[in-house]
XYZ file of C-alpha atoms in Angstrom:
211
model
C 28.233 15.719 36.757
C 26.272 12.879 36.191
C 25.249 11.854 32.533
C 21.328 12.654 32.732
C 22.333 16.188 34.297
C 24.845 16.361 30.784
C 21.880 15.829 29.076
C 19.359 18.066 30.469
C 21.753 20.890 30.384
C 22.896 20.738 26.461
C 18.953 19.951 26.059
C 17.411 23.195 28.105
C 20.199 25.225 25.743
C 19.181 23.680 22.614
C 15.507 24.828 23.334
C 16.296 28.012 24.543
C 17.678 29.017 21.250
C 14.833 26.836 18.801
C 12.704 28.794 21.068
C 14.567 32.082 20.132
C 14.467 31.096 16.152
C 10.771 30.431 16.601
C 10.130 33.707 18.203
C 12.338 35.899 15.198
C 14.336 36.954 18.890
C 17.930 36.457 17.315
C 20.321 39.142 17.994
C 23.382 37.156 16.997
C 21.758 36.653 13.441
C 22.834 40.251 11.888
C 22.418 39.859 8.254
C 26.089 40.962 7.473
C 29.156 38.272 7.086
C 31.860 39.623 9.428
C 34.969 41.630 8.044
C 36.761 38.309 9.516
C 35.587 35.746 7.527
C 35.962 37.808 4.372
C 39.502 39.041 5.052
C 40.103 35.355 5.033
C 38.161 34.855 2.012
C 38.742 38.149 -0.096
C 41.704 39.685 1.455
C 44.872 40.563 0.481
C 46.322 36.935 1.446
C 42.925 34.715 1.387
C 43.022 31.394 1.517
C 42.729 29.162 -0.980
C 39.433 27.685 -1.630
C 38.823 24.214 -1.224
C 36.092 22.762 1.279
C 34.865 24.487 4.108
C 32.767 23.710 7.267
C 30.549 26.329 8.837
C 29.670 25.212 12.562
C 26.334 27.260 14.010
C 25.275 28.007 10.646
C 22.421 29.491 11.594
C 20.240 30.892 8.977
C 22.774 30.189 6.402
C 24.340 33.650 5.779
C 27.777 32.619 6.069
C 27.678 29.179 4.119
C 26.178 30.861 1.166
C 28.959 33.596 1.236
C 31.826 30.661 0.940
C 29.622 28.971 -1.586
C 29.160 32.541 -3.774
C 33.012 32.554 -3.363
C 34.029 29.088 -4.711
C 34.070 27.273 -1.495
C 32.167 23.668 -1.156
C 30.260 24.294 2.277
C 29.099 22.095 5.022
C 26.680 24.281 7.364
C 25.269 22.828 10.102
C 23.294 23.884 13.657
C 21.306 21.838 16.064
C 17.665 24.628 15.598
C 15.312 22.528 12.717
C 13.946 26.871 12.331
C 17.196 28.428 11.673
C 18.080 25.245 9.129
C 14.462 25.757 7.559
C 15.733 29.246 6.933
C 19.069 28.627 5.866
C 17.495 26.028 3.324
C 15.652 29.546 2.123
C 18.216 31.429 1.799
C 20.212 29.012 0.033
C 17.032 28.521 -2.917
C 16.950 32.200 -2.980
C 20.774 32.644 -3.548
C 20.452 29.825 -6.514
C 17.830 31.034 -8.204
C 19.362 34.607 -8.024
C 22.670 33.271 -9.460
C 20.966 30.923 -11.854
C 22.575 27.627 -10.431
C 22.875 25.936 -7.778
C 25.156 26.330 -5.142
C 27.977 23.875 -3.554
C 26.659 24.232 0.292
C 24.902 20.945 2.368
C 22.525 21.879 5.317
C 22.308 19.750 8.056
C 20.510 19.598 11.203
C 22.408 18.439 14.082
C 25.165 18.052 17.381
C 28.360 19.971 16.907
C 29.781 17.874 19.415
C 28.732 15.063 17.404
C 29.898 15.767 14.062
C 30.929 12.522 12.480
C 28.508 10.916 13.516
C 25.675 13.536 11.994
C 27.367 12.856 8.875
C 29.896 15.572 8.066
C 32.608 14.228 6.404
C 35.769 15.668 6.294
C 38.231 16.705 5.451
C 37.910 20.300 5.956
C 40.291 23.288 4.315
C 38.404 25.771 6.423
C 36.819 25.616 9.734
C 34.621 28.644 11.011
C 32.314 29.166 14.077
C 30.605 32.475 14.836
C 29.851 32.183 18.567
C 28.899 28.400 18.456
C 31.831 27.110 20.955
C 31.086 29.377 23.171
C 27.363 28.631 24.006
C 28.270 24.910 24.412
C 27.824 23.579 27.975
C 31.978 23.769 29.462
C 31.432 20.163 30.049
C 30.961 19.134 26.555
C 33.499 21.683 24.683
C 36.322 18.744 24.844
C 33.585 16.297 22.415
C 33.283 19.569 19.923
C 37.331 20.065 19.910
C 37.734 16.505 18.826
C 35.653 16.533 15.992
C 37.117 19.872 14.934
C 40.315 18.204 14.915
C 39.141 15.336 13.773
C 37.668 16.914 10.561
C 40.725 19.714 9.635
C 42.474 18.769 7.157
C 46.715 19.396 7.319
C 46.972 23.263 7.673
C 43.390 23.993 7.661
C 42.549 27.249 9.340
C 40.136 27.353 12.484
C 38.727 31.080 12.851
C 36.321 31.301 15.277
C 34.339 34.165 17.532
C 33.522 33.333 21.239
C 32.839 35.770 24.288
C 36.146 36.403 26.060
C 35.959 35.566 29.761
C 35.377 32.524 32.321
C 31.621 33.470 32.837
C 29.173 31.159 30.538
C 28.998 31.989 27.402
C 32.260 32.599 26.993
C 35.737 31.078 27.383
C 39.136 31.906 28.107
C 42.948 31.373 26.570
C 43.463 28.837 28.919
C 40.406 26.934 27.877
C 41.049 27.143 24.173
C 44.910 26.107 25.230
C 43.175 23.123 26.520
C 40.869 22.210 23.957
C 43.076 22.817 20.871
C 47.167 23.412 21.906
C 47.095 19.599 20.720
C 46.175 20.058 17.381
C 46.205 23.599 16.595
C 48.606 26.522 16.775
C 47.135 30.191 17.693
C 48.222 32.230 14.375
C 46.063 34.945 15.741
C 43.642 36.865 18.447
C 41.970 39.657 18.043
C 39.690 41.117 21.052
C 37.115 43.736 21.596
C 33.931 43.625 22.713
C 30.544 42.720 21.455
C 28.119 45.737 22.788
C 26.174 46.515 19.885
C 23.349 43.085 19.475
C 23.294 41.575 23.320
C 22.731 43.613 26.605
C 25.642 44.779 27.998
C 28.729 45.222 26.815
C 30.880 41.342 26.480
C 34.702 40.961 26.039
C 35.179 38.985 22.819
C 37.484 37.543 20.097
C 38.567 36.249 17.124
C 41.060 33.933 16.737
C 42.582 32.377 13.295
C 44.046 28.347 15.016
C 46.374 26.662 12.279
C 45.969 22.784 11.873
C 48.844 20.831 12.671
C 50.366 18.185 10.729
């Protein structure tokens, strides 16, 4: 595929959802942080807190959790509306707790993450359904800079749809991508029915950061 076809495709997918954040059409964005994420944070085992990178941030639900929970958070998603509203929801979580709160918004390329200005490293790495809406083409750039930016022994949990179709990928795929850098601790399917049409195969899976 040739570099200006690249383009156009990660650009027509970067509208579409701006265009979805403009029109309040976000079924992903359910208002609850998943039982996942705070097993890992609050569970019987949780990881210890340290610095934590929250890739798709959205609207911000997830980075103030980790920040709420001692975490030092760096959210960040390509929409300028769902970082307006994340920037919201952060000044409404300070002002409720009566400080502020460790978490930096930033509006940009997960598949250009250095260069956007996260810094790593990075004792946590989390992505609710961000990998899996990237263009198949351009997954291998957003693997890099997750390796790139995990510290020793960080964890990876992420959520993506579970099959070949776009958006989704396989255990192949995420062999691929990550078998490199990463071990699979983890993966837990299912299938996500309840906020899109039709019912999607899906998973979890909790990737440990090589030394």
């Amino acid at each position: 595929m040739s570099l200006s076809r690249l383009f156009s495709h990660l650009a027509l997918r970067r509208w579409q959802f701006t265009a979805m954040y403009l029109r309040h059409r976000t079924p992903w964005d359910t208002g609850v942080t998943p039982p996942e994420l705070r097993a890992v944070v609050e569970g019987p085992a949780p990881e210890a807190s340290g610095r934590a990178l929250d890739i798709g941030c959205g609207t911000g639900l997830n980075s103030v959790y980790l920040a709420e929970h001692g975490w030092d958070v760096t959210g960040i998603d390509f929409a300028a509306p769902a970082i307006a509203r994340a920037r919201q929801r952060l000044r409404a979580a300070e002002e409720a707790a009566g400080r502020p709160l460790p978490v930096r918004l930033l509006r940009g390329d997960a598949t250009r993450l250095r260069a956007e200005g996260v810094t790593g490293p990075f004792n946590l790495v989390f992505d609710l359904g961000c990998l899996h809406g990237i263009p198949r083409e351009n997954r291998p750039d957003y693997a890099r800079e997750v390796a790139a930016l995990a510290a020793p022994g960080a964890l990876y949990l992420f959520y993506a749809f579970d099959r070949e179709e776009s958006p989704g990928l396989t255990d192949a795929e995420v062999a691929t991508l990550f078998g490199g850098a990463f071990r699979i601790e983890r993966v837990e399917r299912g299938a996500d029915s309840g906020r899109l049409p039709g019912a999607r195969p899906s998973a979890w899976r909790w990737l440990r950061r090589l030394a």
